[in-house]
XYZ file of C-alpha atoms in Angstrom:
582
model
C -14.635 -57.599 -20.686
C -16.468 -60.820 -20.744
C -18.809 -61.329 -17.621
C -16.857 -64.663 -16.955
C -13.642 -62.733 -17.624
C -14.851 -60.143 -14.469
C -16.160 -62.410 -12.343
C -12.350 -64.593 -12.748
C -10.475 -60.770 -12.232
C -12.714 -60.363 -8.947
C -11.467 -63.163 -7.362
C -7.948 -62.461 -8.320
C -7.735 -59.079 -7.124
C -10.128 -60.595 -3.586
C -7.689 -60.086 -0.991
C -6.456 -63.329 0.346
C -5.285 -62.381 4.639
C -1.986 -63.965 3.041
C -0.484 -62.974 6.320
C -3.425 -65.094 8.373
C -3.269 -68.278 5.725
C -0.556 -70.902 6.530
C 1.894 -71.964 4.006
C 1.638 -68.344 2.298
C 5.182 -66.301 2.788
C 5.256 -63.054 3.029
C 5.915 -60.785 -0.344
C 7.149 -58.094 1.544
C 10.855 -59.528 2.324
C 10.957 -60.741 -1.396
C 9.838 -57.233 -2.620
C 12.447 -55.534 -0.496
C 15.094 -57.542 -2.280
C 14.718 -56.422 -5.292
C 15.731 -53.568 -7.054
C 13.608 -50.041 -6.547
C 12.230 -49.113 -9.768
C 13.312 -46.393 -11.670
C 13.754 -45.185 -15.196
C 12.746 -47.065 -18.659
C 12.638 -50.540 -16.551
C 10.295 -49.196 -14.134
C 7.253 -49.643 -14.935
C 6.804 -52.569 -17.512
C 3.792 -53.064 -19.641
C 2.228 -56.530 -20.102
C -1.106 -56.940 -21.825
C -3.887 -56.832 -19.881
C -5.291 -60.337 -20.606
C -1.589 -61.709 -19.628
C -2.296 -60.018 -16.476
C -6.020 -61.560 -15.910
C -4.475 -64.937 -16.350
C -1.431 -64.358 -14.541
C -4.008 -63.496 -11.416
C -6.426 -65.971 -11.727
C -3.474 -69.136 -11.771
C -1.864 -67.860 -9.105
C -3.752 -69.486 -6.295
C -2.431 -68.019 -2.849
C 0.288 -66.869 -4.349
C -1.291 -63.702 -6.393
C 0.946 -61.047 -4.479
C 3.718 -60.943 -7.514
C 0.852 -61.311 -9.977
C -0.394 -58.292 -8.696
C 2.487 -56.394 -8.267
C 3.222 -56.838 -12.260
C -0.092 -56.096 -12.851
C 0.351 -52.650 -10.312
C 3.434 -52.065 -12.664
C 2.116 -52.153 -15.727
C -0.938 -49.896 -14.933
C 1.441 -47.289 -13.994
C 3.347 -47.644 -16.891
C 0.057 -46.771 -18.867
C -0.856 -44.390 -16.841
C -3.585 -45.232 -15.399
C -3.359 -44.708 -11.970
C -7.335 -44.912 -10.154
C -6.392 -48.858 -11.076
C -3.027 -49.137 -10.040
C -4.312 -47.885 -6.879
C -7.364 -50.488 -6.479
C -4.864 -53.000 -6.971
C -1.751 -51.857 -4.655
C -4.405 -51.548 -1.757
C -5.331 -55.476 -2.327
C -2.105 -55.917 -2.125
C -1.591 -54.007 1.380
C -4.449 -55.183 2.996
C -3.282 -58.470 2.890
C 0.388 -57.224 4.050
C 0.538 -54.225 5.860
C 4.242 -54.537 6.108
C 4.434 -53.158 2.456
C 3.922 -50.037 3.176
C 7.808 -50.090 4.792
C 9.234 -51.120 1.143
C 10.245 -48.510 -0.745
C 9.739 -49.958 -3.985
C 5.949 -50.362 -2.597
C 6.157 -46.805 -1.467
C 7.077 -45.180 -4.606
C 4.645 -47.431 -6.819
C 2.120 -46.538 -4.674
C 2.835 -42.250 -4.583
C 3.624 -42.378 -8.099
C -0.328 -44.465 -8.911
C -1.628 -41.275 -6.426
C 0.195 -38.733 -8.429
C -1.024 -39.841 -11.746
C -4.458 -40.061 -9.944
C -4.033 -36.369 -8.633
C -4.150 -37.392 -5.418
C -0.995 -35.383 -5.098
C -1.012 -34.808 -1.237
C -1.132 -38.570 -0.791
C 1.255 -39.062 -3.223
C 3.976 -36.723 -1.231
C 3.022 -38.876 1.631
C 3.430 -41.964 0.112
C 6.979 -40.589 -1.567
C 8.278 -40.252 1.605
C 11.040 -43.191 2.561
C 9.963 -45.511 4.170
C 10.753 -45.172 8.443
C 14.193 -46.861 9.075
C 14.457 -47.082 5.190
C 17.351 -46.125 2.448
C 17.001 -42.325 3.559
C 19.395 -41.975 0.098
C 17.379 -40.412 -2.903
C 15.911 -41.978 -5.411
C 15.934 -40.992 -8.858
C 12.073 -42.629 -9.408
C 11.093 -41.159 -6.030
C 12.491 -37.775 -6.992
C 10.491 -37.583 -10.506
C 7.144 -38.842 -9.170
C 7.524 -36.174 -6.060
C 8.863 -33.665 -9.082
C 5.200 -33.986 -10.900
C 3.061 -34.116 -7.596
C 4.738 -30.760 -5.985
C 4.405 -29.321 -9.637
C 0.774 -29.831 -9.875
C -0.071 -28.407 -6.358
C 2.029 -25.313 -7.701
C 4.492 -25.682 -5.365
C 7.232 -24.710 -7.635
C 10.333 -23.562 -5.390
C 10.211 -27.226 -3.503
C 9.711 -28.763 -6.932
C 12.574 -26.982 -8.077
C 14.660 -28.699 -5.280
C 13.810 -31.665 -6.724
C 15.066 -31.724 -10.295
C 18.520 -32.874 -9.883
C 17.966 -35.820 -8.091
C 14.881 -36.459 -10.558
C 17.028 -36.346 -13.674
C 18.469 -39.507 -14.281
C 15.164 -40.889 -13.576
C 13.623 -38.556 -16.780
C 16.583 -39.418 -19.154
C 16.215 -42.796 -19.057
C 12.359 -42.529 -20.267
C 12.022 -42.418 -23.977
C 9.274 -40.981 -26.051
C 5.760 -40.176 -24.544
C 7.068 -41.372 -21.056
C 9.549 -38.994 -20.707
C 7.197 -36.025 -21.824
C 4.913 -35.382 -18.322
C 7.893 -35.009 -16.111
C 9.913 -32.850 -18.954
C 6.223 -30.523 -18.843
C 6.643 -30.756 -15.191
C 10.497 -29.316 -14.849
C 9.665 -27.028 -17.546
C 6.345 -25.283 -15.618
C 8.801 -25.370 -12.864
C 11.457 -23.443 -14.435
C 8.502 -21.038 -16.002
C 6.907 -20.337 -12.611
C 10.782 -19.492 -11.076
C 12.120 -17.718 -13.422
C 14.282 -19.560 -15.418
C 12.782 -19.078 -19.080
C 15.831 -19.751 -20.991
C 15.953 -23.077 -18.954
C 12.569 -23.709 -19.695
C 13.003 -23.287 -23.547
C 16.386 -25.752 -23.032
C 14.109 -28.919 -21.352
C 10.806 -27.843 -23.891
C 13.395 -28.134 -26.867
C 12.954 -31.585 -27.471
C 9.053 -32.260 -26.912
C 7.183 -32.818 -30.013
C 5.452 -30.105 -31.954
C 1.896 -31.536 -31.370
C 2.715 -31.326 -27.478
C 0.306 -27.963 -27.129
C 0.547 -28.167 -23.081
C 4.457 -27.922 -23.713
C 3.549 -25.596 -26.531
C 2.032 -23.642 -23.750
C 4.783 -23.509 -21.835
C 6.996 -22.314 -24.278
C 5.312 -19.350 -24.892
C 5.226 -18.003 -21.303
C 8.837 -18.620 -21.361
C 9.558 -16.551 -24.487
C 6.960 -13.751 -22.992
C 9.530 -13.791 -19.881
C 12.353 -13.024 -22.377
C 10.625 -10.261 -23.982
C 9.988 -12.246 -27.152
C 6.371 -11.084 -27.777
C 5.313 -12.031 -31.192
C 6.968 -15.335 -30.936
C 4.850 -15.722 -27.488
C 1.583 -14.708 -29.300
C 2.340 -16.579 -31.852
C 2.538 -19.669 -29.737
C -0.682 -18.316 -27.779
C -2.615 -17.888 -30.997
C -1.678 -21.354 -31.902
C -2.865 -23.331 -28.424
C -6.083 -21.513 -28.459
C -7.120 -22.545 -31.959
C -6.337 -26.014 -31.398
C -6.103 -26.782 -27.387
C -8.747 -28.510 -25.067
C -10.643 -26.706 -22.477
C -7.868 -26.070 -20.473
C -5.354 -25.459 -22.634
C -7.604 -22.629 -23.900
C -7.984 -20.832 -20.708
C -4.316 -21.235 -20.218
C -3.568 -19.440 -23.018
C -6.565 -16.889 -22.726
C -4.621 -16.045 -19.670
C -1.313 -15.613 -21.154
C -2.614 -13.386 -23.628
C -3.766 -11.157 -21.404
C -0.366 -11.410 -19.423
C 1.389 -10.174 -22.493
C -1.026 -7.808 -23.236
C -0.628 -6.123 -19.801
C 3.116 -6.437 -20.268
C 3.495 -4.546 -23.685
C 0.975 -2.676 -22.901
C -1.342 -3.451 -25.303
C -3.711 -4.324 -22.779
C -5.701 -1.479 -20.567
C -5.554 -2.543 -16.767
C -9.853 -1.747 -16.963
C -9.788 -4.265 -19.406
C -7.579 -6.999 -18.325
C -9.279 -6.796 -14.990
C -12.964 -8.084 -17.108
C -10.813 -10.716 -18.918
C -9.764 -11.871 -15.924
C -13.224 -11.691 -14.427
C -14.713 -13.493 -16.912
C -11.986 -16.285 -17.040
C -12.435 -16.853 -13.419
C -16.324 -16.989 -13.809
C -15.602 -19.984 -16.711
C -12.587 -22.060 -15.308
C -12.522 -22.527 -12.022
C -10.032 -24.743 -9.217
C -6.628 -25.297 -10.701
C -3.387 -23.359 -10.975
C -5.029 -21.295 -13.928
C -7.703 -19.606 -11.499
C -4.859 -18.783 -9.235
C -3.035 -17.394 -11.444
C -5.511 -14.997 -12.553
C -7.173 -14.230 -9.474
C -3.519 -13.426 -8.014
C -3.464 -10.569 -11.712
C -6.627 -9.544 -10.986
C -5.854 -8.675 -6.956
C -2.633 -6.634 -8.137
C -4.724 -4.802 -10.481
C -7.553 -4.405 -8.155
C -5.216 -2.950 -4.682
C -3.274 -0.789 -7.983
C -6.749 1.079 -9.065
C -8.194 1.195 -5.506
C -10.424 -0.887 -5.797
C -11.106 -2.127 -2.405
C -14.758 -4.258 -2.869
C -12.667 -6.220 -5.885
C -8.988 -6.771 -4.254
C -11.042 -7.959 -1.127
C -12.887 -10.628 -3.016
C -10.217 -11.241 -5.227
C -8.223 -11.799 -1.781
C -10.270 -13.567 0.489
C -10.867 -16.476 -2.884
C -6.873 -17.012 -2.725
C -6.732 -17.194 0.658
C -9.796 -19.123 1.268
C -9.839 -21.881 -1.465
C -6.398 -22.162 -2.529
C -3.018 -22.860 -0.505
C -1.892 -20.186 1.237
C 2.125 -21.116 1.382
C 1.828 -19.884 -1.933
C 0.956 -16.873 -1.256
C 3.794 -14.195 -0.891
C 4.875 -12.915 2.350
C 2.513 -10.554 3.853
C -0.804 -11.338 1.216
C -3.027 -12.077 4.489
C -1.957 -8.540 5.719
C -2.551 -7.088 2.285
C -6.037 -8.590 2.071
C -7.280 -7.569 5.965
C -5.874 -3.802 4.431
C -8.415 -3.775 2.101
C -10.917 -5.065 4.757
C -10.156 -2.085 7.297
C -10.357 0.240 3.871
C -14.282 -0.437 3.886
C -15.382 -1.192 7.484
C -13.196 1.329 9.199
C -14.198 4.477 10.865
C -12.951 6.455 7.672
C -15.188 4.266 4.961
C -17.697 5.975 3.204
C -19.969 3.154 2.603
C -23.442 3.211 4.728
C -23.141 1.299 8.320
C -25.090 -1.206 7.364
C -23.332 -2.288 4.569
C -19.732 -1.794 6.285
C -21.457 -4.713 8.583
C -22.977 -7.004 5.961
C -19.233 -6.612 4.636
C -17.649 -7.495 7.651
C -19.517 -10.620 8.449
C -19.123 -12.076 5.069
C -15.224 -11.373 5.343
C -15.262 -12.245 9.029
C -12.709 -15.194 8.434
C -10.523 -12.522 7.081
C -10.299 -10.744 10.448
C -6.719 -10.554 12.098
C -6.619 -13.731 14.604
C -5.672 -12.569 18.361
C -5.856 -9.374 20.261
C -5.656 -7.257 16.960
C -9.023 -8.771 15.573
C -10.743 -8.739 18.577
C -10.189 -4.678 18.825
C -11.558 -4.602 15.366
C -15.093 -6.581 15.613
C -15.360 -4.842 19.199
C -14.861 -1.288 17.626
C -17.339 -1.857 15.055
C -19.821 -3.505 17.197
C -19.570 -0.461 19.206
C -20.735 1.912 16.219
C -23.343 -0.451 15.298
C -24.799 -0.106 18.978
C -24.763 3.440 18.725
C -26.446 3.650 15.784
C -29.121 1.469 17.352
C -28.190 -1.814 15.243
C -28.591 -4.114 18.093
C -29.162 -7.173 16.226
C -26.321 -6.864 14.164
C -23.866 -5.831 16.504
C -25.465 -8.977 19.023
C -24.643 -11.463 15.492
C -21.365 -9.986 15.378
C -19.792 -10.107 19.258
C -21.737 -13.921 18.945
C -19.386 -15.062 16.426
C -16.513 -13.166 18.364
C -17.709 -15.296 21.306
C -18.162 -18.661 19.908
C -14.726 -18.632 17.276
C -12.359 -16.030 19.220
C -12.334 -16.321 22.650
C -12.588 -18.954 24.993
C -11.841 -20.083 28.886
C -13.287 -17.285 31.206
C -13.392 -14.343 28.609
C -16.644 -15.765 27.293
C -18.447 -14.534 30.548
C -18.305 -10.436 30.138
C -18.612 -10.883 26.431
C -21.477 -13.546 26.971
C -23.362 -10.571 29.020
C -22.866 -8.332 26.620
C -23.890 -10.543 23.633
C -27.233 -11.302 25.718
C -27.634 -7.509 26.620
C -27.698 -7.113 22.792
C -29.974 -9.838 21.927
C -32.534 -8.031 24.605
C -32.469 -4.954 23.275
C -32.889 -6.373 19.644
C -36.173 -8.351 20.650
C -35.026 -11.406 21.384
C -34.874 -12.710 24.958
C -35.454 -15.975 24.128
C -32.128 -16.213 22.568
C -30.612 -14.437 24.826
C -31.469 -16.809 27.458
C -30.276 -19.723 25.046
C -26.929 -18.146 24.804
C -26.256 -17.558 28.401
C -27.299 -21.163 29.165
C -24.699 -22.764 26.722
C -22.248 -20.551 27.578
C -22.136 -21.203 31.412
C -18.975 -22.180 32.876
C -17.873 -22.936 36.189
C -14.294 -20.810 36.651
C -16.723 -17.894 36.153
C -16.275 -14.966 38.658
C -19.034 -13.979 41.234
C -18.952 -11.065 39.398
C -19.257 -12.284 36.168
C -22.222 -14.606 36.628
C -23.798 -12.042 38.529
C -24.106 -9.783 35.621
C -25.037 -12.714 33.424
C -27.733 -13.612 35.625
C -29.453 -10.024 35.776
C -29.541 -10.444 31.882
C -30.981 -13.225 32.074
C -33.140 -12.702 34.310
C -34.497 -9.630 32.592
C -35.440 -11.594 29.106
C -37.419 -14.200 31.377
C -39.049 -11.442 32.561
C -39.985 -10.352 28.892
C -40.881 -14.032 28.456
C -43.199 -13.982 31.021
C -41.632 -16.281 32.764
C -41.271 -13.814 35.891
C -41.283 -16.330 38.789
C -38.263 -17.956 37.204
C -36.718 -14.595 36.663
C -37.290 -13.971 40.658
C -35.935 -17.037 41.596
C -32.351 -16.457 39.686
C -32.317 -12.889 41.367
C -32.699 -14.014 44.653
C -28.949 -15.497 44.152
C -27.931 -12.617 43.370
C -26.098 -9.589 45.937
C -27.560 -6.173 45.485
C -30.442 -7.291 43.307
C -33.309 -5.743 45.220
C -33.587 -3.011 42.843
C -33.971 -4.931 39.653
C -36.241 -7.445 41.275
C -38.373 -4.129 42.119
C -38.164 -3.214 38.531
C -39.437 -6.416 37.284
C -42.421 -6.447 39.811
C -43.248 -2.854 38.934
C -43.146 -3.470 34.718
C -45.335 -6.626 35.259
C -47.770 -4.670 37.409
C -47.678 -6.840 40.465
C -48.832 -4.715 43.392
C -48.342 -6.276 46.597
C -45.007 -7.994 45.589
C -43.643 -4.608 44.245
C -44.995 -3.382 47.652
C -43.050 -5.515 49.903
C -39.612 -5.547 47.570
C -39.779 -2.099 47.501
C -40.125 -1.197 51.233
C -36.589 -1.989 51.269
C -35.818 0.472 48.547
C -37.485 3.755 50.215
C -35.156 6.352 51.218
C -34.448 8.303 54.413
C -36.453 10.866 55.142
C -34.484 14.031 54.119
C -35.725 17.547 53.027
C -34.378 16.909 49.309
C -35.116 13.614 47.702
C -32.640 13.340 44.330
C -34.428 12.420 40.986
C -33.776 8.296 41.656
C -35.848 8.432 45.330
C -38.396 10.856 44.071
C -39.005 7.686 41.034
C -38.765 5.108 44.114
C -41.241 7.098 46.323
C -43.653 7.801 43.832
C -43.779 4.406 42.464
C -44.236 3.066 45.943
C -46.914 5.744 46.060
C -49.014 4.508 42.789
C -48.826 0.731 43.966
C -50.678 1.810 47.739
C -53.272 3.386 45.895
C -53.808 0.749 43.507
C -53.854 -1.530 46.399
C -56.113 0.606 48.220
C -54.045 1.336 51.149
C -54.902 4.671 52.346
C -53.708 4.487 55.602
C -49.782 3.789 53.982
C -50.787 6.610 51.601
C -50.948 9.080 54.808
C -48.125 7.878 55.949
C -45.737 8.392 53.164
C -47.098 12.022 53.088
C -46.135 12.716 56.624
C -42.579 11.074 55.911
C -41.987 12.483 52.304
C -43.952 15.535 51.804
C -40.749 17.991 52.950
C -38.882 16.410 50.701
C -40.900 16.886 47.342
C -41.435 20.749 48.319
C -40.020 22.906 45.788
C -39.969 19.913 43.327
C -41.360 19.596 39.878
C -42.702 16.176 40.983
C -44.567 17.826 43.852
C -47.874 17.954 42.402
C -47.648 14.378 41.628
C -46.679 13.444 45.463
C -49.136 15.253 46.933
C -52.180 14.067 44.019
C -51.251 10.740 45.352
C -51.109 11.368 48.848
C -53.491 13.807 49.288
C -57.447 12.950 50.105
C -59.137 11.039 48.120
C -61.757 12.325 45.596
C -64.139 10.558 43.088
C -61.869 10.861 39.997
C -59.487 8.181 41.430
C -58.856 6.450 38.450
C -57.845 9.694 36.465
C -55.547 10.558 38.894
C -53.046 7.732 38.729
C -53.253 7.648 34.808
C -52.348 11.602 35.485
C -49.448 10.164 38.013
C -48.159 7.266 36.318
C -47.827 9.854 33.072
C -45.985 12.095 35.222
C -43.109 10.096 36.963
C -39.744 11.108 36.155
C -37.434 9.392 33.600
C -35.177 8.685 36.307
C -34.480 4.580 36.905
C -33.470 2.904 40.343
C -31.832 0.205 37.821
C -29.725 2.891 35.702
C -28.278 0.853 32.615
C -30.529 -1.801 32.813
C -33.539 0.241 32.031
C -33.582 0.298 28.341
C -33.445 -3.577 28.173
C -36.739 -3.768 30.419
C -37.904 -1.158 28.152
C -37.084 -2.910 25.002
C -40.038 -4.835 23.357
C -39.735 -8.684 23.043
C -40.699 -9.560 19.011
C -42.698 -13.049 18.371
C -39.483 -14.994 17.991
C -37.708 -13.679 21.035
């Protein structure tokens, strides 16, 4: 094309506002007059410089010029253009999108663009439209539900689509003959298949093709090999790895063809052709094969590919089900494989994982094996995704605890303060943001941040011990002093293991203080108590007089406190250390 020639087909195809420029009538009314196009009429071809000049004469009147030029594109196929050109056309009248003949021009440009969702839209009738069928709308909708594989609604099609076909002649008639063929291939229907492919030319191989999946339906091997043997030799790129994957079809079905075997072949056809109705095919053989041998790792990868990258209405009834089977085979409490890699499993299948109540149960039981086993960090990553993707309104704030708990004991209180913060939501219970709030103010504590940690405790009921806890790890005397005066026990003549830990502690902070005097006094008030106990020696080291070893004796008293916490659960995430990230 001349530059000239370009710049003159710009400014023809320039959309014009017709609908904002007076003296310009609308094309939509006149369009709706006239007849819908269908069959051999439908879709005339004029040369493309008649077109050109036809659009650049036309002065404000280019909406027929277009529409001829729309037509003829179509009827050579090529559709990106007929597109480019129908969308001039409707941004200067919106209003065409309610003519059917517009409709159907414009679905059947999409379809031969592969823009087949689009196409289904646009081969809809138009709203308050003929709601009768239309032979052209029929065939167009035939060859876009064929090439999304949706062969039972394609099927549903053919009737009406007929005429439509019969009137076509030659290399017009041959994609939508193809299409009701792979239709009739994909249900069933060989014989029928054989009876539409019986009049396509020999050179057709993608009809060749089809013809030999429907003779491999009827048993007829050789003559299906034959036909196999004959696209492969001389097909393009995908013709080839449609009929690599027919011969291995027939092989499995005379038997010719190990299962071990087949399942590489398909392997290594997936690997080299990927995205169309040829992957799915034989990622749908290889899954059979796979769940047939037990193979678990393979039919879940096979599985979660179909269900993930290709349209799941296709699938068969109960595939998801079959798939999440395979799943439980490898993460469940049964599955051999090491815990770890049961995990790294189940978070790269977690889309996999049964939606409601069901999945939940699963990630929850897992998580709790991973926390016994010590795997903090994954278990936290796990119930995190569980928190952000499966559960919402007030559920997040017991799982939110429990996510931050996790992220504390892993190392890293700085996230878990970042996830209680974003997660915060006002229909929370007291009860609920009460726990969430000792969480987080434990990690500020491991922050260093204890002030702040103080401050969120002081909201809370029953805190006092916790607070203690955090004033006692951070070695803070005279506060851990006065909060935990309010801790000490009655004076009784046993003390159980918790009060013996509160009294001693209270103990070790007066004599780091130097406070001799409340040193005396806690051995007049305690000393019956700690008779008889192992603890005992410790109590009265602390209490007793004073000598010159000071300093040994607390490391001797601090080494000898009991194991027993004031804060029960919440010890081991004070305990837990805090890595450079967290």
């Amino acid at each position: 094309m001349s530059p000239r020639l370009g710049i003159v087909l710009a400014l023809a195809l320039a959309s014009t506002s017709a609908a904002g420029q007076s003296g310009v009538s609308p094309y939509a009314a006149t369009l709706a007059r006239l007849p819908v196009p269908t069959g051999r009429t439908a879709w005339p071809v004029i040369a493309d410089a008649q077109a050109w000049h036809a659009l650049a004469v036309a002065g404000g009147e280019r909406q027929p010029a277009r529409w001829a030029y729309a037509r003829s594109l179509i009827g050579q196929d090529r559709g990106g253009e007929a597109i480019g050109v129908l969308e001039t056309m409707r941004q200067d009248e919106h209003d065409l999108m309610l003519v059917d003949s517009f409709r159907i021009a414009y679905g059947a440009a999409l379809t031969l663009a592969h823009r087949d969702e689009e196409a289904l839209a646009a081969l809809l009738p138009a709203a308050g439209g003929d709601a009768a069928p239309s032979a052209e709308r029929c065939a167009w909708r035939l060859r876009a539900l064929s090439e999304q594989a949706h062969y039972k609604a394609a099927r549903t099609q053919v009737a009406c689509a007929t005429p439509a076909v019969m009137a076509r002649s030659g290399a017009a008639r041959e994609p939508f003959t193809r299409a009701i063929a792979e239709v009739a291939v994909e249900t069933g229907r060989a014989e029928a298949a054989l009876a539409v492919l019986s009049g396509t030319a020999p050179g057709d191989l993608a009809a060749t093709l089809l013809r030999a999946r429907a003779e491999a339906q009827l048993g007829h091997t050789v003559a299906a090999q034959t036909l196999v043997g004959k696209v492969e030799r001389e097909g393009n790129a995908r013709l080839r790895a449609g009929a690599r994957l027919a011969a291995i079809e027939n092989g499995l079905t005379t038997g010719t063809l190990r299962p071990d075997a087949a399942r590489q072949q398909l392997a290594a056809l997936s690997f080299g052709w990927r995205g169309d109705a040829i992957e799915e095919r034989a990622r749908s053989r290889a899954f059979e094969l796979a769940v047939a041998a037990g193979d678990h790792p393979a039919a879940l990868a096979e599985g979660a590919t179909l269900l993930r990258y290709f349209d799941t209405t296709r699938r068969p009834v109960g595939f998801k089900a079959q798939v999440q089977q395979q799943l439980d085979q490898m993460i469940g409490p049964a599955s051999t494989l090491p815990l770890p890699r049961s995990a790294s499993l189940l978070w790269d299948y977690r889309d996999i994982v049964p939606s409601g109540a069901e999945g939940n149960q699963l990630i929850e039981a897992f998580a709790a094996r991973l926390i016994q086993a010590g795997l903090y960090q994954r278990a936290a990553d796990l119930l995190a995704y569980q928190l952000r993707y499966r559960t919402s309104d007030v559920a997040q704030g017991p799982l939110s605890a429990r996510v931050a708990t996790l992220l504390v004991l892993s190392g890293r209180p700085a996230d878990a303060v970042a996830l209680l913060r974003t997660t915060a939501r006002s229909d929370f219970t007291p009860a609920m943001n009460a726990d969430r709030q000792r969480v987080q103010a434990i990690a500020l504590s491991q922050l260093g941040r204890v002030d702040q940690a103080l401050a969120i405790l002081a909201e809370v009921p029953d805190s006092a011990p916790l607070r203690a806890e955090i004033l006692w790890k951070q070695r803070r005397w005279a506060d851990f002093v006065r909060a935990d005066e309010t801790l000490l026990p009655p004076p009784t003549a046993r003390l159980n293991a918790v009060e013996q830990t509160i009294v001693l502690r209270h103990a070790i902070a007066l004599a780091m203080l130097g406070r001799n005097g409340d040193l005396s006094t806690l051995h007049q008030r305690y000393g019956a108590g700690f008779e008889g106990e192992t603890s005992g020696g410790v109590f009265r080291l602390l209490t007793g007089p004073l000598d010159a070893a000071g300093g040994a004796r607390l490391e001797r008293a601090l080494a000898a406190l009991p194991s027993a916490s004031p804060v029960e659960a919440l010890a081991p995430l004070l305990d837990a250390p805090a890595s450079p990230r967290g």
